[in-house]
PDB file of C-alpha atoms in Angstrom:
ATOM      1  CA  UNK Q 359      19.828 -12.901 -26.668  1.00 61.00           C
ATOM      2  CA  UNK Q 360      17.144 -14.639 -24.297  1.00 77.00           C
ATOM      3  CA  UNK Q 361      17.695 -16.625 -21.377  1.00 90.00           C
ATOM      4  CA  UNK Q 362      15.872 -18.598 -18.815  1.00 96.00           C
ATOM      5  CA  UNK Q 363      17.758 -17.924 -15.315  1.00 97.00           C
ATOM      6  CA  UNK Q 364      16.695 -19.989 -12.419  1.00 98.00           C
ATOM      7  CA  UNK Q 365      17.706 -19.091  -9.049  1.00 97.00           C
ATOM      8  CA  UNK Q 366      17.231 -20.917  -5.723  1.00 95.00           C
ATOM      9  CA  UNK Q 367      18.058 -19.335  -2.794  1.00 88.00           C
ATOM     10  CA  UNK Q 368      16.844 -15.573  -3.763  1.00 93.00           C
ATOM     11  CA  UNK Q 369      18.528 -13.667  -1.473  1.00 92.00           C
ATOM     12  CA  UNK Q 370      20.946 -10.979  -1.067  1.00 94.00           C
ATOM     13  CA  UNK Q 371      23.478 -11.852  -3.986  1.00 96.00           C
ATOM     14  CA  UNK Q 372      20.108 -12.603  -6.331  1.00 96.00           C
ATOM     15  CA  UNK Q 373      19.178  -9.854  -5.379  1.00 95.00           C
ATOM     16  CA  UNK Q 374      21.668  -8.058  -6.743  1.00 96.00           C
ATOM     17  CA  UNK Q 375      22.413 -10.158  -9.927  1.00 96.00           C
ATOM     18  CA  UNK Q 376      18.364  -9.959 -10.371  1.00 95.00           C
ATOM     19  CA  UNK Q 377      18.627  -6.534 -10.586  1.00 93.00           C
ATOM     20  CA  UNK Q 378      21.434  -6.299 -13.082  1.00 94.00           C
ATOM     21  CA  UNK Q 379      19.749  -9.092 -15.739  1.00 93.00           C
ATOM     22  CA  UNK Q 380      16.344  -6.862 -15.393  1.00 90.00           C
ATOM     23  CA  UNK Q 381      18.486  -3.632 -16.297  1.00 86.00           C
ATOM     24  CA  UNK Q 382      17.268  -1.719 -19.316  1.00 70.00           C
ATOM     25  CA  UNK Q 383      21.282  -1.573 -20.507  1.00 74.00           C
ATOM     26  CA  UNK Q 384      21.545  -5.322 -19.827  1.00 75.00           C
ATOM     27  CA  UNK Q 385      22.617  -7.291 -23.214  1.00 75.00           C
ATOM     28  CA  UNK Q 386      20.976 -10.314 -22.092  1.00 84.00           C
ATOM     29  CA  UNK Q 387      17.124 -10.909 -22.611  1.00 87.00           C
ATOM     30  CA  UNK Q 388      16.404 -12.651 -19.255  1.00 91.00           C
ATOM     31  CA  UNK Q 389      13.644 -13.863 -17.562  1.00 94.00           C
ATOM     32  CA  UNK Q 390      14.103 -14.789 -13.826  1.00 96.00           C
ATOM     33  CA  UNK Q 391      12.512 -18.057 -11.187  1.00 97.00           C
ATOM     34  CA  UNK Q 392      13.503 -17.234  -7.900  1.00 97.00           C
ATOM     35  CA  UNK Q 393      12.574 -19.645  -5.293  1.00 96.00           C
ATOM     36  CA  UNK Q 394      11.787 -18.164  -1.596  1.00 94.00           C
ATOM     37  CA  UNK Q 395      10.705 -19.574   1.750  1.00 90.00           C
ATOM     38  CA  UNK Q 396       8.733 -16.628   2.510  1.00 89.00           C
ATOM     39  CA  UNK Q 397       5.054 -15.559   1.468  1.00 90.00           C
ATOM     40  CA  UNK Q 398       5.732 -11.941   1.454  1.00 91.00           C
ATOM     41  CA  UNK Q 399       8.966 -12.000  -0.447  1.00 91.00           C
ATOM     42  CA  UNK Q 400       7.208 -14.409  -2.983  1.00 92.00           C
ATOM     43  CA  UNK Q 401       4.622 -11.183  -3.462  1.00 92.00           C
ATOM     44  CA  UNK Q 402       7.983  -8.902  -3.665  1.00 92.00           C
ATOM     45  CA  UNK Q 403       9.785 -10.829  -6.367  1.00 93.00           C
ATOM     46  CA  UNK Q 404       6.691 -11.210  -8.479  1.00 91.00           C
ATOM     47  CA  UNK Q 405       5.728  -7.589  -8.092  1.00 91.00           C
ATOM     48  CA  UNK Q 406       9.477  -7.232  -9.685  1.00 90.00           C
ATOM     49  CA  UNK Q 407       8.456  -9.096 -12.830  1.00 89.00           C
ATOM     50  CA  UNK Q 408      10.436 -12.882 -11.569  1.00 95.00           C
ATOM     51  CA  UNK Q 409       8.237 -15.617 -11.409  1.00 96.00           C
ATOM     52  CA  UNK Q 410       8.452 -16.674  -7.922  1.00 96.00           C
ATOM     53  CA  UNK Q 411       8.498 -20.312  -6.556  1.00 95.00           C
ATOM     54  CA  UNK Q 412       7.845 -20.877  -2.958  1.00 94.00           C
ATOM     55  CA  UNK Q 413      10.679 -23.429  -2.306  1.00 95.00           C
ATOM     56  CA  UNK Q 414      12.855 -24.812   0.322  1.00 93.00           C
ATOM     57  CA  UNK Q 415      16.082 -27.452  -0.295  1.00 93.00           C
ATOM     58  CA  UNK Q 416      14.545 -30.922   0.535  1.00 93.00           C
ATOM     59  CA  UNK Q 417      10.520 -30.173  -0.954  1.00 96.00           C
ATOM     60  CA  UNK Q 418       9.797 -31.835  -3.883  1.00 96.00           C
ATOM     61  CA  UNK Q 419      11.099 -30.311  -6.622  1.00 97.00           C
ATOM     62  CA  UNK Q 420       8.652 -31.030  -8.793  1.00 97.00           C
ATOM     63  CA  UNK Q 421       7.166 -27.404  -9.927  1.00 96.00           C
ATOM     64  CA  UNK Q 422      10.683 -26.167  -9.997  1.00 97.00           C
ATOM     65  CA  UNK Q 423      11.457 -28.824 -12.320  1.00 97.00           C
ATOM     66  CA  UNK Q 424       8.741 -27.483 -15.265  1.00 97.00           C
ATOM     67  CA  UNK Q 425      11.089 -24.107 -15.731  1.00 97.00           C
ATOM     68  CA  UNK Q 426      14.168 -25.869 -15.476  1.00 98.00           C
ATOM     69  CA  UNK Q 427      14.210 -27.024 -19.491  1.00 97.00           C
ATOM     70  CA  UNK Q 428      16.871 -25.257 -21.238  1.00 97.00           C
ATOM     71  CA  UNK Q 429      17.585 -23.163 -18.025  1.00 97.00           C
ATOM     72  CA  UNK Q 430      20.914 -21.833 -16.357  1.00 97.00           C
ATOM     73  CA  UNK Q 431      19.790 -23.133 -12.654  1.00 98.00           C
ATOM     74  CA  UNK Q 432      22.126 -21.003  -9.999  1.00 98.00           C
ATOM     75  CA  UNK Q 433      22.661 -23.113  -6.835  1.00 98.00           C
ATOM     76  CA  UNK Q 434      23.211 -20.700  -4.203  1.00 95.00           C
ATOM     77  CA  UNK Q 435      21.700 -22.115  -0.493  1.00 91.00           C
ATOM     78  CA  UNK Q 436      24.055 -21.582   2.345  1.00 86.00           C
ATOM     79  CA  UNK Q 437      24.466 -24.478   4.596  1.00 87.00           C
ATOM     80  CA  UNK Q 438      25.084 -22.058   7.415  1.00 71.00           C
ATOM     81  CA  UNK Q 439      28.082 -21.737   9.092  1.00 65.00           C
ATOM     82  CA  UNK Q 440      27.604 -22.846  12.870  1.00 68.00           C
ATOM     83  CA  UNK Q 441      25.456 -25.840  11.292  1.00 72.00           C
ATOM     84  CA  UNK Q 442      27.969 -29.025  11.652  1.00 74.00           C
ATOM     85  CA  UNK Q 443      25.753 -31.920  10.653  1.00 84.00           C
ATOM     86  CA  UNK Q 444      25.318 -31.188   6.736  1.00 92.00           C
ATOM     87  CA  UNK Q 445      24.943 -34.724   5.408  1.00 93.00           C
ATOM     88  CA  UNK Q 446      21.277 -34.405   5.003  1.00 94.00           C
ATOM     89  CA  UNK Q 447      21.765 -30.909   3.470  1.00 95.00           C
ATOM     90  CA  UNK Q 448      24.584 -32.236   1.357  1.00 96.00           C
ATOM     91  CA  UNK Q 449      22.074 -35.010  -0.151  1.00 96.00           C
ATOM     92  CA  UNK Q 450      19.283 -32.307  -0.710  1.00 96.00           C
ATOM     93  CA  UNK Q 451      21.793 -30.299  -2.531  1.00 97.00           C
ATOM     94  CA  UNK Q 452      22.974 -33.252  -4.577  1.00 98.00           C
ATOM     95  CA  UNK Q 453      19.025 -34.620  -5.340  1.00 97.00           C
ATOM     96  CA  UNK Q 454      17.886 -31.240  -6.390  1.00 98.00           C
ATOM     97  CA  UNK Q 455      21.163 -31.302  -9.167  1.00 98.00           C
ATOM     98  CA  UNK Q 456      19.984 -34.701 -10.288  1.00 98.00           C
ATOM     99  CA  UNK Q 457      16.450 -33.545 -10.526  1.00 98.00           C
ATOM    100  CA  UNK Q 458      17.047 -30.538 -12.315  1.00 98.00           C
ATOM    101  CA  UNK Q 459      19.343 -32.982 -14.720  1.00 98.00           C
ATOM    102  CA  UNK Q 460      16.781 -34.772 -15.066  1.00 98.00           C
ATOM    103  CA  UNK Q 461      14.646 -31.983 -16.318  1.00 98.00           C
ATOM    104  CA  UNK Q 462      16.875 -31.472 -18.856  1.00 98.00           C
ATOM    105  CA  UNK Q 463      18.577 -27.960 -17.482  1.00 98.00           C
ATOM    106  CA  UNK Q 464      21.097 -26.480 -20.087  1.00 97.00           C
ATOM    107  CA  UNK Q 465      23.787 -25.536 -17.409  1.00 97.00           C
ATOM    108  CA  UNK Q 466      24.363 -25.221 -14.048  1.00 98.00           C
ATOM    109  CA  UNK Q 467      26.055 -22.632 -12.031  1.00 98.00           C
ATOM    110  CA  UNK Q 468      26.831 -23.482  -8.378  1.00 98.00           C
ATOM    111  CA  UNK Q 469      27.997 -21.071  -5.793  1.00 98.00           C
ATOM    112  CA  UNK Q 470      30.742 -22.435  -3.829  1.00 97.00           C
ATOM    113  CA  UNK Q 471      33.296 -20.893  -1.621  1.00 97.00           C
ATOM    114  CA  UNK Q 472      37.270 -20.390  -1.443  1.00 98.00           C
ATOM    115  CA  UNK Q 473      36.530 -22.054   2.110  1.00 96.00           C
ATOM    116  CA  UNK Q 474      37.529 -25.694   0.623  1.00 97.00           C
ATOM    117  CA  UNK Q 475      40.932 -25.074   0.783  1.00 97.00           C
ATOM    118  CA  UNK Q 476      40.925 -24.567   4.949  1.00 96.00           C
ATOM    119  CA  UNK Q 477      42.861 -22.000   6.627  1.00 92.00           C
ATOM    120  CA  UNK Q 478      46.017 -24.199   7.745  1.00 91.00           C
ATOM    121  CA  UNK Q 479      47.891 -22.987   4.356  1.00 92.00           C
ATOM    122  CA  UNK Q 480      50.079 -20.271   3.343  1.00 94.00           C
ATOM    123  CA  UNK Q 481      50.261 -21.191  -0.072  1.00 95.00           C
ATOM    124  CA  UNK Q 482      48.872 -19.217  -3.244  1.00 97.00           C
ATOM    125  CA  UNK Q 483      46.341 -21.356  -4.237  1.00 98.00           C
ATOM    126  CA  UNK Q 484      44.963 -21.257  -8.265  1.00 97.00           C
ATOM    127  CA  UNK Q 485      42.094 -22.892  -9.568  1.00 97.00           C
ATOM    128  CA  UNK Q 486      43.712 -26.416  -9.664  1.00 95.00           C
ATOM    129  CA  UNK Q 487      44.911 -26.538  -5.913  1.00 97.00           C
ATOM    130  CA  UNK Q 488      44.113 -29.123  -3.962  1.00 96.00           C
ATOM    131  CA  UNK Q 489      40.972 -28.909  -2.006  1.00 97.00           C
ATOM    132  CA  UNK Q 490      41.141 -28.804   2.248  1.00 96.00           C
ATOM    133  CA  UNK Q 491      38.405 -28.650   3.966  1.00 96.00           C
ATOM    134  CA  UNK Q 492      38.473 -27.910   7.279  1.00 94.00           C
ATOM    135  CA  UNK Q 493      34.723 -26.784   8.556  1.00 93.00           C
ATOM    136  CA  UNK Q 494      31.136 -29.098   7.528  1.00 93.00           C
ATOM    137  CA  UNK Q 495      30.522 -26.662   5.248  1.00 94.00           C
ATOM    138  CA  UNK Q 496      33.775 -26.618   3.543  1.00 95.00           C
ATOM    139  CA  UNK Q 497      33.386 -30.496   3.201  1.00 95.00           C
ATOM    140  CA  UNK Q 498      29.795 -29.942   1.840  1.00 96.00           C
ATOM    141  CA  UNK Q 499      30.525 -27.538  -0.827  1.00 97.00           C
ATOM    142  CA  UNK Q 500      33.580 -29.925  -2.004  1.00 97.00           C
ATOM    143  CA  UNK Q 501      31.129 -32.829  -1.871  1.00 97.00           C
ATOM    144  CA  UNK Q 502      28.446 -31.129  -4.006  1.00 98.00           C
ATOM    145  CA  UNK Q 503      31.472 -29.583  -6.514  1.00 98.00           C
ATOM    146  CA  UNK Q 504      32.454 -33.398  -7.194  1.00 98.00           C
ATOM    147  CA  UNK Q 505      29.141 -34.478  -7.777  1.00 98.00           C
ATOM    148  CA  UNK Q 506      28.615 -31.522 -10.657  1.00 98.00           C
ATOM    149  CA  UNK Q 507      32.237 -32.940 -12.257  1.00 97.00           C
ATOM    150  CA  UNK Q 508      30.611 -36.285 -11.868  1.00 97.00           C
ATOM    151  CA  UNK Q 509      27.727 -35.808 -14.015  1.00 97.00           C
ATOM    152  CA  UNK Q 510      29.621 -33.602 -16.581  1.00 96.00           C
ATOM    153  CA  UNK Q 511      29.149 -35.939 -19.620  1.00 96.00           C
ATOM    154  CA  UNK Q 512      24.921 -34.747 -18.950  1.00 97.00           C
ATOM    155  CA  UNK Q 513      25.206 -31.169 -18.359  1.00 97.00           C
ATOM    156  CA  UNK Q 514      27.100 -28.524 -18.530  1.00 96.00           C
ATOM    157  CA  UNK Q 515      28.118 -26.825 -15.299  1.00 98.00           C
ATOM    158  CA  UNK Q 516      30.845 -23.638 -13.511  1.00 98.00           C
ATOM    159  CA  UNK Q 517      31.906 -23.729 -10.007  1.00 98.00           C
ATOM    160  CA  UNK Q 518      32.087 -19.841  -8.482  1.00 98.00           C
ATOM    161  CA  UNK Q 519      34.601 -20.154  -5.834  1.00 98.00           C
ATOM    162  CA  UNK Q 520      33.788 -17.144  -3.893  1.00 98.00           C
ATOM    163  CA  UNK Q 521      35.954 -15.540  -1.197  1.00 98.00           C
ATOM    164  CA  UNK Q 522      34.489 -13.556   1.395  1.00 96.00           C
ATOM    165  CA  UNK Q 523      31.746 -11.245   0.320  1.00 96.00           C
ATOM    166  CA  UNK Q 524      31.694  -7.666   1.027  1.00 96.00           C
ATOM    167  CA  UNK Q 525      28.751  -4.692  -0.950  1.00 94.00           C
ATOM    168  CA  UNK Q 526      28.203  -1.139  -0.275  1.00 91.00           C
ATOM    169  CA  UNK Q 527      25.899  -2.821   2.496  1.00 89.00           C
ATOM    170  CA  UNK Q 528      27.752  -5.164   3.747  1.00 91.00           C
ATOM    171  CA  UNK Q 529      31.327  -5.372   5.053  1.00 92.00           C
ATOM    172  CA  UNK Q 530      32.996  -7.147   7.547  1.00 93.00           C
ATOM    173  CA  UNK Q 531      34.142  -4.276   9.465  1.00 93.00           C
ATOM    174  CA  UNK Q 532      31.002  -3.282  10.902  1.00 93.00           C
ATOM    175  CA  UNK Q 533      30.569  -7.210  12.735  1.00 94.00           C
ATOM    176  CA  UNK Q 534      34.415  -6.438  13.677  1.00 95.00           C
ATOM    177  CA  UNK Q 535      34.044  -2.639  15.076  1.00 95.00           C
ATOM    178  CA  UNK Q 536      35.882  -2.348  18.805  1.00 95.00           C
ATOM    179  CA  UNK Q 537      36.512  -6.021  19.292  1.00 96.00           C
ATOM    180  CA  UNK Q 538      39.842  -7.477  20.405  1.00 96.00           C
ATOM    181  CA  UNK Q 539      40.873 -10.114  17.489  1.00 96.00           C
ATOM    182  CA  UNK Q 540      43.950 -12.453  17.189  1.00 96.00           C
ATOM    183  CA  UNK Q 541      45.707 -13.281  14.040  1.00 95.00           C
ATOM    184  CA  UNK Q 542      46.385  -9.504  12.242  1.00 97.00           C
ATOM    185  CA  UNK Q 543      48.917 -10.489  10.493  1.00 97.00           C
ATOM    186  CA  UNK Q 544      46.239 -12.981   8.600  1.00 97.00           C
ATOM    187  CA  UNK Q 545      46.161 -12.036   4.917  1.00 97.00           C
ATOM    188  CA  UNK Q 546      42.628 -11.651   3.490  1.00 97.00           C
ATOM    189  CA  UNK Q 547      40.422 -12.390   0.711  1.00 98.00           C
ATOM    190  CA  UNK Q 548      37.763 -10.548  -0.398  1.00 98.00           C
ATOM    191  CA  UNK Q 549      35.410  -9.972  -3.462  1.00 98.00           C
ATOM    192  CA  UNK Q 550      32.836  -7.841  -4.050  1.00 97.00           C
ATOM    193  CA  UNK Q 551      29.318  -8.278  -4.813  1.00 97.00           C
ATOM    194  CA  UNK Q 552      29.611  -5.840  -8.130  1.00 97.00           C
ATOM    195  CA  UNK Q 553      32.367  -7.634  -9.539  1.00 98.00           C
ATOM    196  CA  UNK Q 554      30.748 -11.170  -8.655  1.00 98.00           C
ATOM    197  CA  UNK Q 555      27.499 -10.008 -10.508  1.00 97.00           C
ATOM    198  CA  UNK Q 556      29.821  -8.869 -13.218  1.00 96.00           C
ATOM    199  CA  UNK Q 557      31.055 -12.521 -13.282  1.00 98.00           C
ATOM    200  CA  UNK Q 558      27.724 -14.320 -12.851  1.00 97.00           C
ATOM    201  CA  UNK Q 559      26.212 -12.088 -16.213  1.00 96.00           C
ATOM    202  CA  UNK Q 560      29.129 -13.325 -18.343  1.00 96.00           C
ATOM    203  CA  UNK Q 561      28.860 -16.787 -17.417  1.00 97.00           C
ATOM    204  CA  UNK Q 562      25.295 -17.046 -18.056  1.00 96.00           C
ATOM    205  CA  UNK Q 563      26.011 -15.218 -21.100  1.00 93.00           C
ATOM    206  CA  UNK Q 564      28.460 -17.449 -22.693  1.00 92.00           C
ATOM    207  CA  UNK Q 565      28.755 -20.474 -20.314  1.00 91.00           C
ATOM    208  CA  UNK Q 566      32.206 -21.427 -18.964  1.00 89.00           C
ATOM    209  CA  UNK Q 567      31.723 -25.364 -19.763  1.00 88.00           C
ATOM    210  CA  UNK Q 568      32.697 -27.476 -17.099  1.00 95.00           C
ATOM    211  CA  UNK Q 569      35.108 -25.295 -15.050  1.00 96.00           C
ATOM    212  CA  UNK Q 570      36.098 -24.049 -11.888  1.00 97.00           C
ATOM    213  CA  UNK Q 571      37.084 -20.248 -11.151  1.00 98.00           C
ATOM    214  CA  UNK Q 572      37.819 -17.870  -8.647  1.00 98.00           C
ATOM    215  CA  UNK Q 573      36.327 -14.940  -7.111  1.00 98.00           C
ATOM    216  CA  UNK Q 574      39.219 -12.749  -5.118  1.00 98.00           C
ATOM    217  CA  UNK Q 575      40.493  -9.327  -5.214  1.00 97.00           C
ATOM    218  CA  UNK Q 576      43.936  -9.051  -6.745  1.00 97.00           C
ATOM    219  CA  UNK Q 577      45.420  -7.593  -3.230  1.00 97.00           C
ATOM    220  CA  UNK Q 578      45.853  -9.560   0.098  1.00 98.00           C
ATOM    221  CA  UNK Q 579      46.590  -7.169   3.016  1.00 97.00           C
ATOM    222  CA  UNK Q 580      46.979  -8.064   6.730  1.00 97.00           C
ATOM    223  CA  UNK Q 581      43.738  -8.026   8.441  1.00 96.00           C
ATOM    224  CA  UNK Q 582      44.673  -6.455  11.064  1.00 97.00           C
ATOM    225  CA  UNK Q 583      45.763  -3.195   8.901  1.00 97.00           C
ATOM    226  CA  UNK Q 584      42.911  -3.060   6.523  1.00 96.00           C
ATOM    227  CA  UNK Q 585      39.830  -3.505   9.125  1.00 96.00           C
ATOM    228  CA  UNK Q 586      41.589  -0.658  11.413  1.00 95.00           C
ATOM    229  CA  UNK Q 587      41.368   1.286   7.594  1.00 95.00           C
ATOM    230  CA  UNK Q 588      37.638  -0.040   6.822  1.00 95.00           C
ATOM    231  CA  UNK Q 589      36.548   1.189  10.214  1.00 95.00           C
ATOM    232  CA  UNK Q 590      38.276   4.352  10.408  1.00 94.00           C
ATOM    233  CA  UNK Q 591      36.913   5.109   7.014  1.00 92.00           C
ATOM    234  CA  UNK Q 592      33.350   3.868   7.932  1.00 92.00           C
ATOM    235  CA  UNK Q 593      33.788   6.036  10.841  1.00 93.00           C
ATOM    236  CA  UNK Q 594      33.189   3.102  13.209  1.00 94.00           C
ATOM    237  CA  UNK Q 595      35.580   1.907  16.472  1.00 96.00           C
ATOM    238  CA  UNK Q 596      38.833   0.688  15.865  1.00 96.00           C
ATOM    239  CA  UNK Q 597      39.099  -3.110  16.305  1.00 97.00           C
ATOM    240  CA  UNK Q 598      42.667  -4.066  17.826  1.00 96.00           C
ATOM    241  CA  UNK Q 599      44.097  -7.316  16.313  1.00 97.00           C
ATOM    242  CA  UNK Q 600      46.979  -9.238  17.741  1.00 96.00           C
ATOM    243  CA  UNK Q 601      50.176  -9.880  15.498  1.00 96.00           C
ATOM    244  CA  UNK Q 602      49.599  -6.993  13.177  1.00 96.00           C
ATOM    245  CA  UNK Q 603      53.081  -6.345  12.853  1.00 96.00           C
ATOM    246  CA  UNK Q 604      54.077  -9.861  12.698  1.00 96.00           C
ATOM    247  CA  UNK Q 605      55.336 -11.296   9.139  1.00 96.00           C
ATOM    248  CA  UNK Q 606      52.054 -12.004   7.117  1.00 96.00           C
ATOM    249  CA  UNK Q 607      50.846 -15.119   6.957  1.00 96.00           C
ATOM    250  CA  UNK Q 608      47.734 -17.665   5.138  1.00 96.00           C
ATOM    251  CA  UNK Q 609      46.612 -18.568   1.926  1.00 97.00           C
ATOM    252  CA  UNK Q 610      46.425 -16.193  -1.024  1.00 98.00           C
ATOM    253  CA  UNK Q 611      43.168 -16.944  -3.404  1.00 98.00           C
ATOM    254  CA  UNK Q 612      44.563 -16.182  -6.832  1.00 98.00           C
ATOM    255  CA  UNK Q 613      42.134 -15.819  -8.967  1.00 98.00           C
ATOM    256  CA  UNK Q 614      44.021 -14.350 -12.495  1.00 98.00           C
ATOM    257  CA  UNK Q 615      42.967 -16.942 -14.603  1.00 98.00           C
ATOM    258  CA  UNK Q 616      39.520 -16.569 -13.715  1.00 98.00           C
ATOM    259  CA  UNK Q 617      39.257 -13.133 -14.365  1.00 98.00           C
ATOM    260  CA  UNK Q 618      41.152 -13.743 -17.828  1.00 97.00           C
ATOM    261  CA  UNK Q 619      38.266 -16.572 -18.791  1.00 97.00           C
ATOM    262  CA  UNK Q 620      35.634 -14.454 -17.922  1.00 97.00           C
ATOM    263  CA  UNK Q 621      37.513 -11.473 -19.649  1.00 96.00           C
ATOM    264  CA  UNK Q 622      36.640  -8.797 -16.716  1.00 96.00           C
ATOM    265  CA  UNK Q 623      38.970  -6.479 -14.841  1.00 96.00           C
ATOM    266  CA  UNK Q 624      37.750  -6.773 -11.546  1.00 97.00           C
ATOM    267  CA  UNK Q 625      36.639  -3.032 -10.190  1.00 96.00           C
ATOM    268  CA  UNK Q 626      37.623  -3.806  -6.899  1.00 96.00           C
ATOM    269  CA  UNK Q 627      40.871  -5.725  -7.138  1.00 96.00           C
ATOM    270  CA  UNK Q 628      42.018  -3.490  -4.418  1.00 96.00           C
ATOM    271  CA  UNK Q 629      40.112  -4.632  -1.202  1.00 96.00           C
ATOM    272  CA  UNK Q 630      40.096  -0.734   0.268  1.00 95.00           C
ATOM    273  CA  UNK Q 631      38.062   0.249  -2.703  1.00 94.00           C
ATOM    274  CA  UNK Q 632      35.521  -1.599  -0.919  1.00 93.00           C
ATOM    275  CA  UNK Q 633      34.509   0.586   1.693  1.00 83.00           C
ATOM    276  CA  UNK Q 634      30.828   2.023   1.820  1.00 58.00           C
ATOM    277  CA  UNK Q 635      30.404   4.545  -0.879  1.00 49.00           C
ATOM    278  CA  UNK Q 636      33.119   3.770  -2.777  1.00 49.00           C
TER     279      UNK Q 636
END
């Protein structure tokens, strides 16, 4: 099978997923647009056989637009998190969908984040809980997710609810190393970047039509226990949490059903199989 994969935002996640749908033991015939803001990693992603657009979210979206026919279009820019005035990047996100609608794009895929719910709950939250948000980027990735239900009846689209995103070189215990933290007895949620690539390849494989899915590890420890594990095992300083021992408390991102759609068992569903090298 052949598709046409069009990424904006080619960073470390693309990266990744670029790497699996260019695999010689990949089942999917892909070719790959990546859009970049930067010259040199424009010469990088071509020398890696992806046509590469230089591209940022408000230019016009014109060349874009002329691979976008037919395409699965992945929608993963970051609004950043200390940014707190995202209207503007909201609207940019919400022209380029139209645009690329326009252009008559087969399905989108749009990264969005198990953020919307907030972090006042201690509920288990599935697929069909009620959105939260708390933080501007929360509200922006809620805004742009009903914007994609509300132009359903032109294209076909799946919302990637991600929870927080750890690979063999990247995990949150190295930012956390020796610092004094409140809130141990927090629970966590966690995915990692193999089994998110796992779930980004089936979906462009056979499209999920017009849904919304998680991406969580199966287990929820307190924080405070598993990043005193992560950096013990990463060989790093402790950090020392408040609460630890306290009763455990904050939402749990359930994401069973999503892993049944997509028909994966998630290789990580136990977040200390996450540690570098495992």
């Amino acid at each position: 099978m052949q598709k046409k994969v069009v990424i904006t935002g080619y960073g470390w996640m693309a990266g990744y997923l670029g790497n699996a749908l260019l695999s010689s033991d990949n089942t999917i015939n892909a070719t790959i647009v990546g859009t970049t803001r930067n010259d040199e990693k424009r010469k990088s992603l071509g020398e890696q056989q992806i046509t590469a657009i230089k591209f940022a979210l408000g230019d016009d979206t014109a060349e874009l637009c002329k691979h976008m026919s037919g395409a699965t279009f992945i929608i993963n820019i970051p609004p950043g998190r200390r940014n707190t005035q995202l209207d503007g990047f909201t609207q940019q996100v919400i022209a380029l969908i139209d645009d690329a609608v326009a252009a008559q794009v087969a399905h989108i895929i749009f990264i969005s984040t198990t953020s919307v719910y907030g972090d006042s709950t201690n509920e288990t939250l599935t697929e069909s809980s009620s959105t939260a948000p708390e933080t501007a980027s929360a509200k922006a990735h809620v805004a742009i997710e009903k914007h994609l239900a509300s132009v359903s009846s032109q294209v076909d689209y799946t919302v990637l609810r991600l929870a927080g995103l750890v690979g063999p070189d990247r995990h949150p215990a190295r930012s956390l190393s020796g610092r004094e933290l409140p809130a141990g007895n927090k629970r966590i949620n966690l995915v990692h970047i193999s089994d998110v690539v796992n779930a980004l390849v089936s979906v462009i494989r056979t499209p999920l039509q017009n849904k919304t899915l998680h991406l969580c590890s199966e287990l929820h420890p307190k924080r405070g226990e598993y990043y005193a594990r992560a950096a013990s095992a990463l060989n790093l300083p402790l950090p020392i949490f408040s609460d630890t021992e306290s009763e455990a408390k904050g939402k749990v991102v359930d994401a069973t059903a999503s892993w049944k759609a997509l028909k994966i068992t998630p290789r990580f569903s136990n977040p200390d199989d996450m540690y570098s090298g495992k």
